Amino acid sequence: MSKHPPADIALLAPAILGPAAIQAFRKLDPRSLARNPVIFTTAVVSALATILVAREAMTGGPALWIGLQITAWLWITVLFANFAEAVAEGRGKARADSFRATRTTTGAKVLLGVGDLYEFKDAELLEPGDLVLVEAGETIPTDGEVIEGIASIDESAITGESAPVIRESGGDRSAVTGGTRVVSDWIKVKVTAKPGETFLDRMIALVEGARRQKTPNEIALDILLAGLTLVFLFVVVTLPVFAGWSGTTVPMIYLVALFVTLIPTTIGGLLSAIGIAGMDRLVKANVIAKSGRAVEAAGDIDVLLLDKTGTITFGNRMAAAFEPAPGVSERELAEAAWLSSLADDTPEGKSIVDLAVKRFGFHDDAAKATASFVPFTAHTRMSGADLADGTRIRKGAVDAINSDAGRPADATLDAVVRRIAGSGGTPLAVSRDGRVLGIIHLKDVVKPGIRHRFAELRRMGIRTVMITGDNPLTAAAIAAEAGVDDFLAEATPERKLDLIRREQAEGRLVAMCGDGSNDAPALAQADVGVAMNSGTPAAKEAGNLIDLDSDPTKLIEIVMVGKQLLISRGALTTFSIANDVAKYFAILPALFVVAYPGLAVFDVMGLGSPQSAILSAIIFNALVIVALIPIALKGVRYTPASASALLSRNLLVYGLGGLVAPFAGIKAIDLVVDLLHLA
Amino acid sequence: MIADLTQIVLTLALLVVLAMPLGLYMAKVYTGEITYLSFAERALLGPAGVTPKAEQHWTTYTLSLLAFTAAGFAVLFLILRFQHLLPLNPQGFDGLPAHLAFNTAISFVTNTNWQSYGGETTMSLLSQMVGLTTQNFVSAASGMAVAAAVARGLASRQARTLGNFWRDLVRSILYVLLPLAIVLALALVLLGVPQTLDASVSANTLEGAEQTIALGPVASQIAIKQLGTNGGGFFNVNSAHPFENPTAISNLFTLISILLIPVAFCFTYGRMVGDARQGRALFAAMGVMLVVAVAGLYAAERIGNPLHAGLIDPASGNMEGKEVRFGIVGSVLWAAFTTAASNGSVNAMHDSLTPLGGLVAMLQMQLGEVVFGGVGVGLTGMLLFVILTVFLAGLMVGRTPEYLGKKIEAREVKLAALTLMIMPIGVLVLAALAIAAGTAQTSVQDAGPHGLSELLYAYSSATGNNGSAFAGFNAATPWHDTFLGIAMLFARFGYIVPILAIAGSLAAKKTTPPSAGTFPTYGPLFVTLLVATIVIVGALTFLPVLALGPIAEQVSILAGKSF
């Protein structure tokens, strides 16, 4: 199997930066600016500054040159913020274009209900309930459910998975997606999606961010930023009155500059880019979120319900050890087991051969050619081989082998059998010519590294619960080995739903994944429900995220993406607000040092002149947006850790960094401004 | 120096030692575990139709509080306006002019106790006892009720109600304020504070002149004005007056009573939300800021005015406007305590503090009165900052921010962000308005930056519901009486209504049990973060104007220029 997930688009590819630069100007449209209160305010203030400068130009005032520069940088601040959003959207657009290319343009064969008669209809006009026939080599026109036939389908356009998959009517593999191609055979599909609401349409809209709705947390942050903007408005508007009391006047253009440097333009400018980039990271992981809300909720997950099979274990029992009977060597047992399994194509059989070869290095010699193999039947519950020399080797369920041998089980072996069963494994007895040689220990093998993954989740404060149909004994053994926090044995869809409800009643947020129709209620009930793309339409409808790779371990990645999104937002907000301290130290002395020369003590940076101090602060304020675009798009580095550890680290980097960085930045810009005699 | 330090440390230690058990006791009062006065409770609440089990939704709770305050305002306004027609007016004082009655009534119902008047020369005994002292109790009790309701809301899961305002009000008075006030009043009487219905005595001075010495029911009013973060003195010079504050012991008692209940509320809160660490974190954050304020004030006053170098003994520090009986440290502690809690009583003239000392006092009020703050409302004001801090920094741990397991979402952030407007509007906008209208210039005593400080202090004091006066500012004009009154009203309910709404909304939410992924709202890191948020928000709002006021004055003095 080869995977080629949507080709990764370089973070700042020229193909994106060019159109984004143009888009930045288009976004000056007030209707588009109004979506972002902070940047809208900045634009209004920039317009005001433009008028001030125009007046200054007409009256020939002395502050024309500096005013011109400040106004220019104010507009640049707005453009930079627009640019950040455009870059993030551009990455999504590039992905959407590749999806759009797969959309079918040919007509669909709509069945008329009389035999196999059909007429052609435009794929975009198909209504739910229509029946369409899709034959080999054709593209499936829209989302639907297979009601007749079986076909292998190439879904690589959507999933990037090149190996074709089987879709057939009935069961859990009946869903087909518009835009995928039938490779062989034919199917009849009942349309389930309304025009324009197919999976592909949703995916395109999602990555393009066209109908992007602000997520709840983003709205809350927007409100706070608007609040802070208002506070600074009061500060700046009243300042000339207090300055007047002190016998000094502050030029209007300086006030405008002070206001824009104080309001949280940095986070305001990057906020939507962070959100779009978060969705984009999810798409890159081949997961489609039906809403941004689900991504945020993923970061909040307290409990992760994971299916045992396929997620925690490989899904097949494998030979783990040979337990010989008294007086039998392990090699003897292993050889017999190996011989009996040579022709056994089941995963268990193969694993016995693998283990024997690994332990004792048996060679696939003549035995295979000379032996005649006895296949497993439900009646004998044994399989085996009759060798050329007449030796009769059998392996199978312990009681079947015992009765075949015609004697009661050996007491030592009996103990071994009980131990294996007790540990959640499956004992398999091996006999040679009626003599029981020993037991093969088969067990569910836990995926390597999964234990580490769970430990990581535990450090993040997330509890993992294993869901399995096994009996409690087996479940407990595997749970202990995998290191999950809890398990639900003998799980049924009802018990799963109950478990979710119970956790939620205690205030926890639950995530799970599933694919079958009977998973649908639980998927809908869970706060984050990840449906496998291979699953039924019902499951896909119930979940709020869809994993195109149908990989249940993806749940863990989704949680990480959600957390990273929130962390990026918080870190850049903290950085933005911490920046203000340095800006005061630059601008306040510049404004008032004439009235009170002693206030020069505030000028800790030793800036060139009051004019250059103000100009440097506003230039820094604009440039920092651009400097942070890569962080906004890539997301703040996130390594799983406890909340306290994350907080300490991020506070140090973005809190303390946000306090200190502008002192250095403004000073450096001031040196350049001085050098170029700009102020 | 060592003696000063010892005095400071001992005062703070004694305060905490007394406040901790009181806090736990108050928690039991509000959860209904203590019932020894239930007969009195029933007698008061029964006729009003409040049954012991009656519970109120946050809206009803808030409306009850607003209605109670409005009624209190109306009664007090009428008493003050028409005191000349009412009994117990031995000095025959006139009724108060409308703007002064308006200002004073608002001032007392909002627990501000800003006094635009001189008590002993304006108020009849009836006005003092029935009008003002009543509000000293009930305005404090309504603030305490708010804190109890909020703590209850945060502690409950998916609840619709916050408790009952009338019960919380009555319990605050019966179980907390009255017993403490009685004990303190008796102690003060013992220490020589007058408690009489005689208006004044006449004495012949050594020069043979006749002097009228004002008297009255002083001890009872002093006790509650200190305990309930009221601060409205019986005499004009407040606790600097020898009849209000005769001895070092009375100074210590009254000083500690300023912060006793506000400090106790931190522990009450921890107990009520079922996690003592949460209360201790708030206590630590407030405590750190208080200690810094005391240290700043002490340093500023100890160093004194550099322009006086060589003229006076440098060891005496800045004694201008201070009682020699209390000295630097006694006055500094009081100034720090009274502006930390929104008490507002003074035992020294804040106008005469050094510019930086005055800045510390002013800034404590401008931070929103959250350094322990007013009884009850100081705690809830701090919780608003906690919500903002949790929201800002909580995102950095990768979860939707939560406090005590409750998710902080758009509604809570909106309400908390609204309260950020109160201080800038009350102080910056109203002070600027006063300047623009020309009324500020005529009311201040000094020119330049010190005059600006006088103006800012007055509006900070009103908006912080503090009530302390910087002096040197004539507030008794129709303009200032009106706008200071509006500031007091706006600030009091501008904080109370949103926090009750937040409590109502959080009470209804589910509580997520804490895990390793939960943002910890206790411990040194959180305390640092909380203090940083408060200071940065306060500093960013007020630094420009403070630079033109006290800071400009300080740097000018250093440059040898005075105003």
mmCIF file of C-alpha atoms in Angstrom, chain A residues 375-536:
data_model
loop_
_atom_site.group_PDB
_atom_site.id
_atom_site.type_symbol
_atom_site.label_atom_id
_atom_site.label_comp_id
_atom_site.label_asym_id
_atom_site.label_seq_id
_atom_site.Cartn_x
_atom_site.Cartn_y
_atom_site.Cartn_z
ATOM 1 C CA PRO A 375 -7.147 -28.653 6.972
ATOM 2 C CA PHE A 376 -9.082 -27.291 9.919
ATOM 3 C CA THR A 377 -12.742 -28.206 10.118
ATOM 4 C CA ALA A 378 -15.315 -26.981 12.523
ATOM 5 C CA HIS A 379 -16.104 -30.615 13.258
ATOM 6 C CA THR A 380 -12.625 -31.808 14.330
ATOM 7 C CA ARG A 381 -11.465 -28.417 15.531
ATOM 8 C CA MET A 382 -7.960 -29.497 14.560
ATOM 9 C CA SER A 383 -5.595 -29.164 11.668
ATOM 10 C CA GLY A 384 -2.247 -30.794 11.012
ATOM 11 C CA ALA A 385 -0.004 -32.745 8.717
ATOM 12 C CA ASP A 386 0.648 -36.410 7.950
ATOM 13 C CA LEU A 387 4.327 -36.807 7.112
ATOM 14 C CA ALA A 388 5.736 -39.196 4.547
ATOM 15 C CA ASP A 389 7.131 -41.424 7.290
ATOM 16 C CA GLY A 390 3.653 -41.836 8.738
ATOM 17 C CA THR A 391 4.068 -39.402 11.583
ATOM 18 C CA ARG A 392 0.741 -37.797 12.417
ATOM 19 C CA ILE A 393 0.905 -34.260 13.774
ATOM 20 C CA ARG A 394 -2.130 -32.375 14.957
ATOM 21 C CA LYS A 395 -2.733 -28.957 16.497
ATOM 22 C CA GLY A 396 -5.960 -27.485 17.738
ATOM 23 C CA ALA A 397 -8.143 -26.630 20.683
ATOM 24 C CA VAL A 398 -6.803 -28.244 23.866
ATOM 25 C CA ASP A 399 -9.836 -30.411 24.578
ATOM 26 C CA ALA A 400 -10.046 -31.563 20.957
ATOM 27 C CA ILE A 401 -6.394 -32.666 20.965
ATOM 28 C CA ASN A 402 -6.807 -34.350 24.334
ATOM 29 C CA SER A 403 -9.780 -36.371 23.198
ATOM 30 C CA ASP A 404 -7.974 -37.174 19.943
ATOM 31 C CA ALA A 405 -5.047 -38.470 22.029
ATOM 32 C CA GLY A 406 -7.531 -40.454 24.043
ATOM 33 C CA ARG A 407 -6.168 -39.582 27.463
ATOM 34 C CA PRO A 408 -6.876 -36.998 30.105
ATOM 35 C CA ALA A 409 -4.735 -33.895 30.125
ATOM 36 C CA ASP A 410 -1.413 -33.950 31.875
ATOM 37 C CA ALA A 411 -1.623 -32.007 35.152
ATOM 38 C CA THR A 412 1.362 -29.764 34.347
ATOM 39 C CA LEU A 413 -0.026 -28.874 30.954
ATOM 40 C CA ASP A 414 -3.396 -28.273 32.477
ATOM 41 C CA ALA A 415 -1.854 -25.630 34.696
ATOM 42 C CA VAL A 416 -0.172 -24.058 31.677
ATOM 43 C CA VAL A 417 -3.477 -23.964 29.814
ATOM 44 C CA ARG A 418 -5.192 -22.296 32.712
ATOM 45 C CA ARG A 419 -2.403 -19.738 33.053
ATOM 46 C CA ILE A 420 -2.548 -18.850 29.369
ATOM 47 C CA ALA A 421 -6.311 -18.508 29.389
ATOM 48 C CA GLY A 422 -6.080 -16.463 32.557
ATOM 49 C CA SER A 423 -3.680 -14.026 30.937
ATOM 50 C CA GLY A 424 -6.080 -13.426 28.080
ATOM 51 C CA GLY A 425 -4.262 -15.646 25.608
ATOM 52 C CA THR A 426 -5.423 -18.643 23.629
ATOM 53 C CA PRO A 427 -3.784 -22.045 24.285
ATOM 54 C CA LEU A 428 -3.320 -24.339 21.283
ATOM 55 C CA ALA A 429 -2.273 -27.934 21.907
ATOM 56 C CA VAL A 430 0.096 -29.895 19.629
ATOM 57 C CA SER A 431 0.244 -33.689 19.468
ATOM 58 C CA ARG A 432 2.438 -36.148 17.607
ATOM 59 C CA ASP A 433 1.153 -39.660 17.099
ATOM 60 C CA GLY A 434 -1.347 -39.272 19.892
ATOM 61 C CA ARG A 435 1.141 -37.807 22.379
ATOM 62 C CA VAL A 436 0.543 -34.253 23.538
ATOM 63 C CA LEU A 437 3.850 -32.406 23.075
ATOM 64 C CA GLY A 438 2.845 -29.113 24.602
ATOM 65 C CA ILE A 439 0.993 -25.886 24.168
ATOM 66 C CA ILE A 440 1.406 -22.935 21.826
ATOM 67 C CA HIS A 441 0.620 -19.648 23.518
ATOM 68 C CA LEU A 442 -1.341 -17.437 21.117
ATOM 69 C CA LYS A 443 -2.027 -13.918 22.139
ATOM 70 C CA ASP A 444 -3.368 -10.639 20.934
ATOM 71 C CA VAL A 445 -0.256 -8.631 20.173
ATOM 72 C CA VAL A 446 -0.291 -5.077 21.280
ATOM 73 C CA LYS A 447 1.114 -2.665 18.715
ATOM 74 C CA PRO A 448 4.627 -1.566 19.537
ATOM 75 C CA GLY A 449 4.822 1.999 20.822
ATOM 76 C CA ILE A 450 1.147 2.179 21.772
ATOM 77 C CA ARG A 451 1.982 1.966 25.456
ATOM 78 C CA HIS A 452 4.221 4.980 25.104
ATOM 79 C CA ARG A 453 1.446 6.810 23.296
ATOM 80 C CA PHE A 454 -0.968 6.160 26.158
ATOM 81 C CA ALA A 455 1.580 7.325 28.709
ATOM 82 C CA GLU A 456 1.853 10.532 26.697
ATOM 83 C CA LEU A 457 -1.908 10.946 26.702
ATOM 84 C CA ARG A 458 -1.972 10.367 30.433
ATOM 85 C CA ARG A 459 0.548 13.169 30.904
ATOM 86 C CA MET A 460 -1.761 15.390 28.865
ATOM 87 C CA GLY A 461 -4.545 14.472 31.264
ATOM 88 C CA ILE A 462 -6.445 12.281 28.822
ATOM 89 C CA ARG A 463 -7.817 8.961 30.008
ATOM 90 C CA THR A 464 -7.914 6.093 27.518
ATOM 91 C CA VAL A 465 -10.623 3.465 27.622
ATOM 92 C CA MET A 466 -10.287 0.283 25.551
ATOM 93 C CA ILE A 467 -13.478 -1.051 23.985
ATOM 94 C CA THR A 468 -13.574 -4.752 23.186
ATOM 95 C CA GLY A 469 -15.961 -7.590 22.667
ATOM 96 C CA ASP A 470 -13.640 -9.910 24.599
ATOM 97 C CA ASN A 471 -14.540 -11.344 27.966
ATOM 98 C CA PRO A 472 -13.443 -9.298 30.994
ATOM 99 C CA LEU A 473 -10.492 -11.595 31.756
ATOM 100 C CA THR A 474 -8.945 -11.294 28.312
ATOM 101 C CA ALA A 475 -9.763 -7.611 28.184
ATOM 102 C CA ALA A 476 -8.080 -6.973 31.530
ATOM 103 C CA ALA A 477 -4.904 -8.709 30.411
ATOM 104 C CA ILE A 478 -4.623 -6.718 27.201
ATOM 105 C CA ALA A 479 -5.575 -3.507 28.959
ATOM 106 C CA ALA A 480 -2.737 -4.062 31.428
ATOM 107 C CA GLU A 481 -0.268 -4.803 28.682
ATOM 108 C CA ALA A 482 -1.243 -1.839 26.531
ATOM 109 C CA GLY A 483 -1.311 0.494 29.493
ATOM 110 C CA VAL A 484 -4.823 1.869 28.960
ATOM 111 C CA ASP A 485 -6.500 3.388 31.987
ATOM 112 C CA ASP A 486 -9.719 1.463 31.758
ATOM 113 C CA PHE A 487 -11.586 -0.976 29.516
ATOM 114 C CA LEU A 488 -15.086 -1.920 28.540
ATOM 115 C CA ALA A 489 -15.349 -5.672 27.967
ATOM 116 C CA GLU A 490 -18.127 -7.499 26.152
ATOM 117 C CA ALA A 491 -18.988 -4.189 24.583
ATOM 118 C CA THR A 492 -22.198 -3.736 22.660
ATOM 119 C CA PRO A 493 -23.297 -0.519 20.944
ATOM 120 C CA GLU A 494 -25.713 0.090 23.840
ATOM 121 C CA ARG A 495 -23.057 -0.342 26.504
ATOM 122 C CA LYS A 496 -20.756 1.949 24.541
ATOM 123 C CA LEU A 497 -23.437 4.616 24.416
ATOM 124 C CA ASP A 498 -24.072 4.207 28.141
ATOM 125 C CA LEU A 499 -20.385 4.606 28.904
ATOM 126 C CA ILE A 500 -20.236 7.840 26.911
ATOM 127 C CA ARG A 501 -23.327 9.203 28.646
ATOM 128 C CA ARG A 502 -21.927 8.311 32.042
ATOM 129 C CA GLU A 503 -18.603 10.054 31.371
ATOM 130 C CA GLN A 504 -20.401 13.102 30.036
ATOM 131 C CA ALA A 505 -22.663 13.269 33.047
ATOM 132 C CA GLU A 506 -19.534 13.578 35.168
ATOM 133 C CA GLY A 507 -18.534 16.574 33.081
ATOM 134 C CA ARG A 508 -15.997 14.930 30.813
ATOM 135 C CA LEU A 509 -15.651 15.344 27.069
ATOM 136 C CA VAL A 510 -15.490 12.069 25.196
ATOM 137 C CA ALA A 511 -13.966 11.203 21.824
ATOM 138 C CA MET A 512 -14.403 7.950 19.948
ATOM 139 C CA CYS A 513 -14.155 6.526 16.481
ATOM 140 C CA GLY A 514 -16.330 4.028 14.701
ATOM 141 C CA ASP A 515 -17.464 2.842 11.316
ATOM 142 C CA GLY A 516 -20.509 0.620 11.578
ATOM 143 C CA SER A 517 -24.124 1.709 11.482
ATOM 144 C CA ASN A 518 -24.513 0.490 15.023
ATOM 145 C CA ASP A 519 -21.771 2.929 16.046
ATOM 146 C CA ALA A 520 -23.849 5.854 14.803
ATOM 147 C CA PRO A 521 -25.685 6.636 18.062
ATOM 148 C CA ALA A 522 -22.436 6.601 20.041
ATOM 149 C CA LEU A 523 -20.668 8.683 17.398
ATOM 150 C CA ALA A 524 -23.428 11.238 17.586
ATOM 151 C CA GLN A 525 -23.413 11.260 21.381
ATOM 152 C CA ALA A 526 -19.630 11.658 21.703
ATOM 153 C CA ASP A 527 -18.278 15.192 21.787
ATOM 154 C CA VAL A 528 -15.784 14.256 19.112
ATOM 155 C CA GLY A 529 -16.875 11.375 16.878
ATOM 156 C CA VAL A 530 -14.460 10.306 14.190
ATOM 157 C CA ALA A 531 -16.097 8.233 11.477
ATOM 158 C CA MET A 532 -13.980 6.038 9.262
ATOM 159 C CA ASN A 533 -14.290 6.899 5.607
ATOM 160 C CA SER A 534 -14.810 3.214 4.873
ATOM 161 C CA GLY A 535 -17.804 3.216 7.179
ATOM 162 C CA THR A 536 -21.514 3.370 6.504
#
